[in-house]
PDB file of C-alpha atoms and ligand atoms in Angstrom:
ATOM      1  CA  MET A  70     -25.391  16.354  86.404  1.00 64.00           C
ATOM      2  CA  ARG A  71     -24.579  15.152  89.981  1.00 68.00           C
ATOM      3  CA  GLN A  72     -25.894  11.641  88.753  1.00 68.00           C
ATOM      4  CA  ASP A  73     -23.443  11.359  85.856  1.00 69.00           C
ATOM      5  CA  PHE A  74     -20.589  12.433  88.458  1.00 79.00           C
ATOM      6  CA  PHE A  75     -21.246  10.244  91.143  1.00 81.00           C
ATOM      7  CA  PRO A  76     -23.945   7.759  92.380  1.00 86.00           C
ATOM      8  CA  ASP A  77     -26.508   7.564  95.320  1.00 91.00           C
ATOM      9  CA  GLY A  78     -24.184   4.734  96.786  1.00 93.00           C
ATOM     10  CA  VAL A  79     -22.044   7.598  98.188  1.00 95.00           C
ATOM     11  CA  ARG A  80     -24.769   9.069 100.231  1.00 96.00           C
ATOM     12  CA  GLU A  81     -25.686   5.577 101.610  1.00 96.00           C
ATOM     13  CA  ALA A  82     -21.764   4.979 102.619  1.00 97.00           C
ATOM     14  CA  ALA A  83     -21.726   8.642 104.316  1.00 97.00           C
ATOM     15  CA  LEU A  84     -24.960   8.100 106.230  1.00 97.00           C
ATOM     16  CA  ALA A  85     -23.994   4.761 107.186  1.00 96.00           C
ATOM     17  CA  ALA A  86     -20.453   5.695 108.493  1.00 97.00           C
ATOM     18  CA  ALA A  87     -22.199   8.172 110.728  1.00 97.00           C
ATOM     19  CA  ALA A  88     -24.728   5.543 112.099  1.00 95.00           C
ATOM     20  CA  VAL A  89     -27.439   8.764 112.314  1.00 96.00           C
ATOM     21  CA  ASP A  90     -30.045   9.025 114.887  1.00 96.00           C
ATOM     22  CA  PRO A  91     -33.267  10.628 114.080  1.00 97.00           C
ATOM     23  CA  GLY A  92     -33.935  13.774 115.587  1.00 97.00           C
ATOM     24  CA  LYS A  93     -30.207  14.832 115.554  1.00 98.00           C
ATOM     25  CA  VAL A  94     -29.054  17.864 114.169  1.00 98.00           C
ATOM     26  CA  ALA A  95     -26.629  17.636 111.323  1.00 98.00           C
ATOM     27  CA  ALA A  96     -24.710  20.172 109.201  1.00 98.00           C
ATOM     28  CA  ASP A  97     -24.278  19.449 105.378  1.00 98.00           C
ATOM     29  CA  ILE A  98     -21.222  21.630 104.458  1.00 98.00           C
ATOM     30  CA  GLY A  99     -20.754  22.628 100.479  1.00 98.00           C
ATOM     31  CA  ALA A 100     -24.225  21.449 100.639  1.00 98.00           C
ATOM     32  CA  GLY A 101     -24.995  22.630  96.571  1.00 96.00           C
ATOM     33  CA  SER A 102     -28.336  21.510  95.740  1.00 93.00           C
ATOM     34  CA  GLY A 103     -28.792  19.232  98.675  1.00 96.00           C
ATOM     35  CA  PHE A 104     -27.671  15.828  97.680  1.00 96.00           C
ATOM     36  CA  ILE A 105     -26.687  14.588 101.375  1.00 97.00           C
ATOM     37  CA  THR A 106     -29.448  17.110 103.039  1.00 98.00           C
ATOM     38  CA  GLU A 107     -32.086  14.806 101.587  1.00 96.00           C
ATOM     39  CA  GLY A 108     -30.686  11.706 102.675  1.00 97.00           C
ATOM     40  CA  LEU A 109     -30.473  13.424 106.191  1.00 98.00           C
ATOM     41  CA  LEU A 110     -34.013  14.451 105.880  1.00 97.00           C
ATOM     42  CA  GLU A 111     -35.205  11.138 105.088  1.00 96.00           C
ATOM     43  CA  LYS A 112     -33.631   9.778 108.350  1.00 97.00           C
ATOM     44  CA  GLY A 113     -35.488  12.401 110.486  1.00 97.00           C
ATOM     45  CA  LEU A 114     -32.419  14.721 110.940  1.00 98.00           C
ATOM     46  CA  ARG A 115     -32.603  18.442 111.237  1.00 98.00           C
ATOM     47  CA  VAL A 116     -30.141  19.938 108.686  1.00 98.00           C
ATOM     48  CA  ILE A 117     -28.008  22.927 108.506  1.00 98.00           C
ATOM     49  CA  ALA A 118     -27.311  23.468 104.833  1.00 98.00           C
ATOM     50  CA  VAL A 119     -24.100  25.617 104.484  1.00 98.00           C
ATOM     51  CA  ASP A 120     -22.847  26.762 100.926  1.00 98.00           C
ATOM     52  CA  GLN A 121     -20.523  29.899  99.904  1.00 98.00           C
ATOM     53  CA  SER A 122     -23.228  29.985  97.060  1.00 97.00           C
ATOM     54  CA  ALA A 123     -26.099  31.812  97.745  1.00 97.00           C
ATOM     55  CA  ALA A 124     -27.740  30.815  94.199  1.00 96.00           C
ATOM     56  CA  MET A 125     -27.050  26.922  95.092  1.00 95.00           C
ATOM     57  CA  LEU A 126     -28.672  27.370  98.584  1.00 96.00           C
ATOM     58  CA  GLU A 127     -31.306  29.190  96.461  1.00 95.00           C
ATOM     59  CA  SER A 128     -31.925  26.149  94.390  1.00 94.00           C
ATOM     60  CA  ALA A 129     -31.878  23.958  97.181  1.00 95.00           C
ATOM     61  CA  ARG A 130     -34.503  25.878  98.954  1.00 94.00           C
ATOM     62  CA  GLU A 131     -36.791  25.469  96.041  1.00 95.00           C
ATOM     63  CA  LYS A 132     -36.571  21.635  96.092  1.00 93.00           C
ATOM     64  CA  PHE A 133     -37.352  21.478  99.812  1.00 94.00           C
ATOM     65  CA  GLN A 134     -39.486  24.421 100.042  1.00 90.00           C
ATOM     66  CA  ALA A 135     -42.414  22.661 102.131  1.00 86.00           C
ATOM     67  CA  ILE A 136     -39.832  21.329 104.747  1.00 92.00           C
ATOM     68  CA  GLU A 137     -38.950  23.145 107.844  1.00 93.00           C
ATOM     69  CA  ALA A 138     -36.481  21.091 109.181  1.00 96.00           C
ATOM     70  CA  ILE A 139     -33.681  22.655 106.961  1.00 97.00           C
ATOM     71  CA  ASP A 140     -31.602  25.927 108.041  1.00 97.00           C
ATOM     72  CA  PHE A 141     -30.033  27.193 104.899  1.00 97.00           C
ATOM     73  CA  ARG A 142     -26.991  29.535 105.780  1.00 98.00           C
ATOM     74  CA  VAL A 143     -24.614  31.192 103.345  1.00 98.00           C
ATOM     75  CA  GLY A 144     -20.693  30.951 104.698  1.00 98.00           C
ATOM     76  CA  ASP A 145     -17.328  30.018 103.870  1.00 97.00           C
ATOM     77  CA  SER A 146     -15.145  26.886 104.769  1.00 96.00           C
ATOM     78  CA  ASP A 147     -13.029  29.130 106.622  1.00 96.00           C
ATOM     79  CA  ALA A 148     -15.739  30.561 109.223  1.00 98.00           C
ATOM     80  CA  LEU A 149     -18.650  28.429 108.880  1.00 98.00           C
ATOM     81  CA  PRO A 150     -21.763  30.201 110.223  1.00 98.00           C
ATOM     82  CA  ILE A 151     -22.380  27.758 112.889  1.00 98.00           C
ATOM     83  CA  ALA A 152     -21.646  28.094 116.382  1.00 98.00           C
ATOM     84  CA  ASP A 153     -19.145  25.899 118.315  1.00 98.00           C
ATOM     85  CA  ALA A 154     -20.648  22.347 119.465  1.00 98.00           C
ATOM     86  CA  GLU A 155     -23.948  23.351 117.645  1.00 98.00           C
ATOM     87  CA  VAL A 156     -24.370  19.951 115.782  1.00 98.00           C
ATOM     88  CA  ASP A 157     -24.119  16.023 116.332  1.00 98.00           C
ATOM     89  CA  TYR A 158     -22.757  15.524 112.876  1.00 98.00           C
ATOM     90  CA  VAL A 159     -21.023  17.067 110.005  1.00 98.00           C
ATOM     91  CA  PHE A 160     -21.301  15.766 106.391  1.00 98.00           C
ATOM     92  CA  ALA A 161     -19.305  17.286 103.448  1.00 98.00           C
ATOM     93  CA  ASN A 162     -19.533  15.435 100.419  1.00 98.00           C
ATOM     94  CA  MET A 163     -17.235  16.393  97.120  1.00 96.00           C
ATOM     95  CA  PHE A 164     -16.585  19.640  98.902  1.00 97.00           C
ATOM     96  CA  LEU A 165     -13.297  19.411 100.370  1.00 98.00           C
ATOM     97  CA  HIS A 166     -11.226  19.483  97.178  1.00 97.00           C
ATOM     98  CA  HIS A 167     -12.632  22.851  96.404  1.00 96.00           C
ATOM     99  CA  VAL A 168     -11.476  24.694  99.538  1.00 97.00           C
ATOM    100  CA  GLU A 169      -7.870  26.420  99.782  1.00 97.00           C
ATOM    101  CA  SER A 170      -6.901  24.856 102.877  1.00 98.00           C
ATOM    102  CA  PRO A 171      -8.224  21.347 103.415  1.00 98.00           C
ATOM    103  CA  PRO A 172      -6.607  20.806 106.901  1.00 98.00           C
ATOM    104  CA  LYS A 173      -8.325  24.335 107.791  1.00 98.00           C
ATOM    105  CA  ALA A 174     -11.556  23.490 106.830  1.00 98.00           C
ATOM    106  CA  VAL A 175     -11.393  19.836 108.785  1.00 98.00           C
ATOM    107  CA  LYS A 176     -10.606  21.969 111.905  1.00 98.00           C
ATOM    108  CA  GLU A 177     -13.493  24.389 111.127  1.00 98.00           C
ATOM    109  CA  MET A 178     -15.850  21.158 110.585  1.00 98.00           C
ATOM    110  CA  VAL A 179     -14.782  19.953 114.033  1.00 98.00           C
ATOM    111  CA  ARG A 180     -15.314  23.337 116.147  1.00 98.00           C
ATOM    112  CA  ILE A 181     -18.848  22.922 115.312  1.00 98.00           C
ATOM    113  CA  LEU A 182     -19.290  19.560 116.253  1.00 98.00           C
ATOM    114  CA  LYS A 183     -20.648  18.316 119.845  1.00 98.00           C
ATOM    115  CA  PRO A 184     -18.282  16.366 122.094  1.00 98.00           C
ATOM    116  CA  ALA A 185     -18.699  12.750 120.540  1.00 98.00           C
ATOM    117  CA  GLY A 186     -20.215  13.934 117.462  1.00 98.00           C
ATOM    118  CA  ARG A 187     -19.150  12.583 114.173  1.00 98.00           C
ATOM    119  CA  ILE A 188     -17.651  13.784 110.892  1.00 98.00           C
ATOM    120  CA  VAL A 189     -18.118  12.088 107.553  1.00 98.00           C
ATOM    121  CA  ILE A 190     -16.276  13.138 104.267  1.00 98.00           C
ATOM    122  CA  THR A 191     -16.492  11.661 101.030  1.00 98.00           C
ATOM    123  CA  ASP A 192     -14.393  12.902  98.381  1.00 97.00           C
ATOM    124  CA  LEU A 193     -12.163  11.933  95.753  1.00 96.00           C
ATOM    125  CA  ASP A 194      -8.753   9.698  95.993  1.00 97.00           C
ATOM    126  CA  GLU A 195      -5.594  11.397  94.571  1.00 96.00           C
ATOM    127  CA  HIS A 196      -6.047  11.130  90.750  1.00 94.00           C
ATOM    128  CA  GLU A 197      -4.282  13.129  87.704  1.00 93.00           C
ATOM    129  CA  PHE A 198      -7.088  14.430  85.755  1.00 90.00           C
ATOM    130  CA  GLU A 199      -5.931  18.091  85.145  1.00 91.00           C
ATOM    131  CA  PHE A 200      -9.164  19.131  83.155  1.00 89.00           C
ATOM    132  CA  LEU A 201     -11.101  18.719  86.542  1.00 90.00           C
ATOM    133  CA  ARG A 202      -8.852  21.635  87.898  1.00 91.00           C
ATOM    134  CA  THR A 203      -9.180  23.643  84.696  1.00 90.00           C
ATOM    135  CA  GLU A 204     -12.811  23.159  83.840  1.00 91.00           C
ATOM    136  CA  GLN A 205     -14.697  22.437  87.456  1.00 85.00           C
ATOM    137  CA  HIS A 206     -12.949  24.819  89.728  1.00 86.00           C
ATOM    138  CA  ASP A 207     -11.208  21.783  91.876  1.00 93.00           C
ATOM    139  CA  ARG A 208      -8.382  23.189  93.709  1.00 96.00           C
ATOM    140  CA  TRP A 209      -6.988  19.794  94.809  1.00 96.00           C
ATOM    141  CA  MET A 210      -6.563  16.639  92.367  1.00 96.00           C
ATOM    142  CA  GLY A 211      -8.114  14.594  94.975  1.00 97.00           C
ATOM    143  CA  PHE A 212      -6.286  13.409  98.501  1.00 98.00           C
ATOM    144  CA  ARG A 213      -4.139  10.773  99.740  1.00 98.00           C
ATOM    145  CA  ARG A 214      -5.890   8.712 102.293  1.00 98.00           C
ATOM    146  CA  LEU A 215      -2.913   9.237 104.594  1.00 98.00           C
ATOM    147  CA  ASP A 216      -3.424  12.966 104.612  1.00 98.00           C
ATOM    148  CA  ILE A 217      -6.893  12.843 105.635  1.00 98.00           C
ATOM    149  CA  GLU A 218      -5.888  10.720 108.573  1.00 98.00           C
ATOM    150  CA  GLU A 219      -3.292  13.317 109.654  1.00 98.00           C
ATOM    151  CA  TRP A 220      -5.639  16.158 109.130  1.00 98.00           C
ATOM    152  CA  PHE A 221      -8.526  14.247 111.490  1.00 98.00           C
ATOM    153  CA  ALA A 222      -5.790  13.479 113.947  1.00 98.00           C
ATOM    154  CA  GLN A 223      -4.544  16.845 114.066  1.00 98.00           C
ATOM    155  CA  ALA A 224      -8.092  18.174 114.433  1.00 98.00           C
ATOM    156  CA  GLY A 225      -8.377  15.818 117.689  1.00 98.00           C
ATOM    157  CA  LEU A 226     -10.485  13.204 116.155  1.00 98.00           C
ATOM    158  CA  ARG A 227     -10.550   9.815 117.520  1.00 98.00           C
ATOM    159  CA  ASN A 228     -11.947   6.549 115.926  1.00 98.00           C
ATOM    160  CA  VAL A 229     -10.873   7.594 112.649  1.00 98.00           C
ATOM    161  CA  LYS A 230     -11.370   5.521 109.453  1.00 98.00           C
ATOM    162  CA  VAL A 231     -10.993   6.002 105.818  1.00 98.00           C
ATOM    163  CA  ASP A 232     -12.289   3.341 103.432  1.00 96.00           C
ATOM    164  CA  CYS A 233     -13.596   2.832  99.888  1.00 95.00           C
ATOM    165  CA  VAL A 234     -17.074   3.707  99.146  1.00 94.00           C
ATOM    166  CA  GLY A 235     -16.928   1.189  96.211  1.00 90.00           C
ATOM    167  CA  GLU A 236     -18.027   3.664  93.701  1.00 85.00           C
ATOM    168  CA  ASN A 237     -16.254   6.068  91.228  1.00 84.00           C
ATOM    169  CA  CYS A 238     -16.703   9.388  90.055  1.00 85.00           C
ATOM    170  CA  CYS A 239     -17.011   9.547  86.502  1.00 86.00           C
ATOM    171  CA  ALA A 240     -16.529  12.930  84.519  1.00 85.00           C
ATOM    172  CA  LYS A 241     -15.358  13.858  80.849  1.00 88.00           C
ATOM    173  CA  SER A 242     -13.606  16.866  79.492  1.00 88.00           C
ATOM    174  CA  SER A 243     -15.447  19.556  77.643  1.00 88.00           C
ATOM    175  CA  CYS A 244     -13.644  18.687  74.506  1.00 88.00           C
ATOM    176  CA  GLY A 245     -14.453  14.765  75.019  1.00 86.00           C
ATOM    177  CA  CYS A 246     -10.839  13.948  74.422  1.00 87.00           C
ATOM    178  CA  ASP A 247     -10.269  12.850  78.183  1.00 84.00           C
ATOM    179  CA  SER A 248     -12.439  11.086  80.676  1.00 87.00           C
ATOM    180  CA  ALA A 249     -11.859  10.437  84.176  1.00 83.00           C
ATOM    181  CA  ARG A 250     -13.000   7.578  86.589  1.00 89.00           C
ATOM    182  CA  ILE A 251     -11.881   8.126  89.812  1.00 90.00           C
ATOM    183  CA  SER A 252     -12.335   6.142  93.331  1.00 93.00           C
ATOM    184  CA  ILE A 253     -14.011   8.014  96.139  1.00 95.00           C
ATOM    185  CA  PHE A 254     -13.131   7.524  99.921  1.00 97.00           C
ATOM    186  CA  VAL A 255     -15.346   7.810 102.816  1.00 98.00           C
ATOM    187  CA  ALA A 256     -13.704   9.024 105.970  1.00 98.00           C
ATOM    188  CA  SER A 257     -14.888   9.267 109.328  1.00 98.00           C
ATOM    189  CA  GLY A 258     -14.091  10.520 112.965  1.00 98.00           C
ATOM    190  CA  GLN A 259     -15.570  11.121 116.370  1.00 98.00           C
ATOM    191  CA  LYS A 260     -14.838  14.423 118.497  1.00 98.00           C
TER     192      LYS A 260
HETATM  193  C1  SAM B 590     -19.243  19.663  93.797  1.00 91.45           C
HETATM  194  S1  SAM B 590     -20.132  20.666  94.877  1.00 91.45           S
HETATM  195  C2  SAM B 590     -21.050  19.359  95.992  1.00 91.45           C
HETATM  196  C3  SAM B 590     -22.101  19.578  96.469  1.00 91.45           C
HETATM  197  C4  SAM B 590     -23.056  18.588  97.350  1.00 91.45           C
HETATM  198  N1  SAM B 590     -22.336  18.363  98.394  1.00 91.45           N
HETATM  199  C5  SAM B 590     -23.304  17.299  96.681  1.00 91.45           C
HETATM  200  O1  SAM B 590     -22.909  16.329  97.129  1.00 91.45           O
HETATM  201  O2  SAM B 590     -23.863  17.216  95.577  1.00 91.45           O
HETATM  202  C6  SAM B 590     -19.362  21.547  95.987  1.00 91.45           C
HETATM  203  C7  SAM B 590     -19.832  22.831  96.603  1.00 91.45           C
HETATM  204  O3  SAM B 590     -19.242  23.419  97.585  1.00 91.45           O
HETATM  205  C8  SAM B 590     -19.239  25.030  97.584  1.00 91.45           C
HETATM  206  N2  SAM B 590     -18.072  25.406  98.196  1.00 91.45           N
HETATM  207  C9  SAM B 590     -16.860  25.331  97.463  1.00 91.45           C
HETATM  208  N3  SAM B 590     -15.964  25.760  98.354  1.00 91.45           N
HETATM  209  C10 SAM B 590     -16.625  26.526  99.299  1.00 91.45           C
HETATM  210  C11 SAM B 590     -16.065  27.200 100.284  1.00 91.45           C
HETATM  211  N4  SAM B 590     -14.600  27.585 100.477  1.00 91.45           N
HETATM  212  N5  SAM B 590     -17.142  27.177 101.311  1.00 91.45           N
HETATM  213  C12 SAM B 590     -18.398  26.969 101.056  1.00 91.45           C
HETATM  214  N6  SAM B 590     -18.913  26.185 100.209  1.00 91.45           N
HETATM  215  C13 SAM B 590     -17.655  25.801  99.323  1.00 91.45           C
HETATM  216  C14 SAM B 590     -19.871  24.830  96.257  1.00 91.45           C
HETATM  217  O4  SAM B 590     -20.620  26.093  96.098  1.00 91.45           O
HETATM  218  C15 SAM B 590     -20.558  23.870  95.746  1.00 91.45           C
HETATM  219  O5  SAM B 590     -21.954  24.044  96.070  1.00 91.45           O
END
């Protein structure tokens, strides 16, 4: 289902934007079944995978069962189950458009970053496909890149960049009468 929705190039763009170093600790927020987590593990990082859904984390746990470098934590974007300055990197792929308050979620993700740590968010550009809200529980119909820049700046981040991933998110409505093709951005910043 994930592969139909967005391609592996999104993960490559996210990891490249953070220039991750092996041996460091990364948080994957809204980790789902572990798409970003998988890439981080391959690069030799330890991962704290957070999701509000215990069932999603359980499916990730089954997928990565032999791997000790992951810590699964159930928790919400408003109060992440991670201490202040605990991680070197924060990643959030296709997560922000699900939360109630994106600027609040960004601040909370910055809280858990060590000084000089990096955050990378990959998500949808602003779009008009209402069926994603009614059928897929999206709260936000993508984002304006200027808003993302503003929320990053308000959270105290520097070296803020928002670029095109160069890939699209594709989805079909359940009736088959509407289909979406939405560009994806990669936003990064440093604490
Ligand atoms: C579209 S999925 C993306 C999953 C994964 N990041 C990926 O790239 O495949 C969004 C995930 O965010 C989680 N989520 C949504 N709202 C959340 C919140 N407020 N706090 C924590 N997790 C949330 C959902 O349970 C879901 O697993």
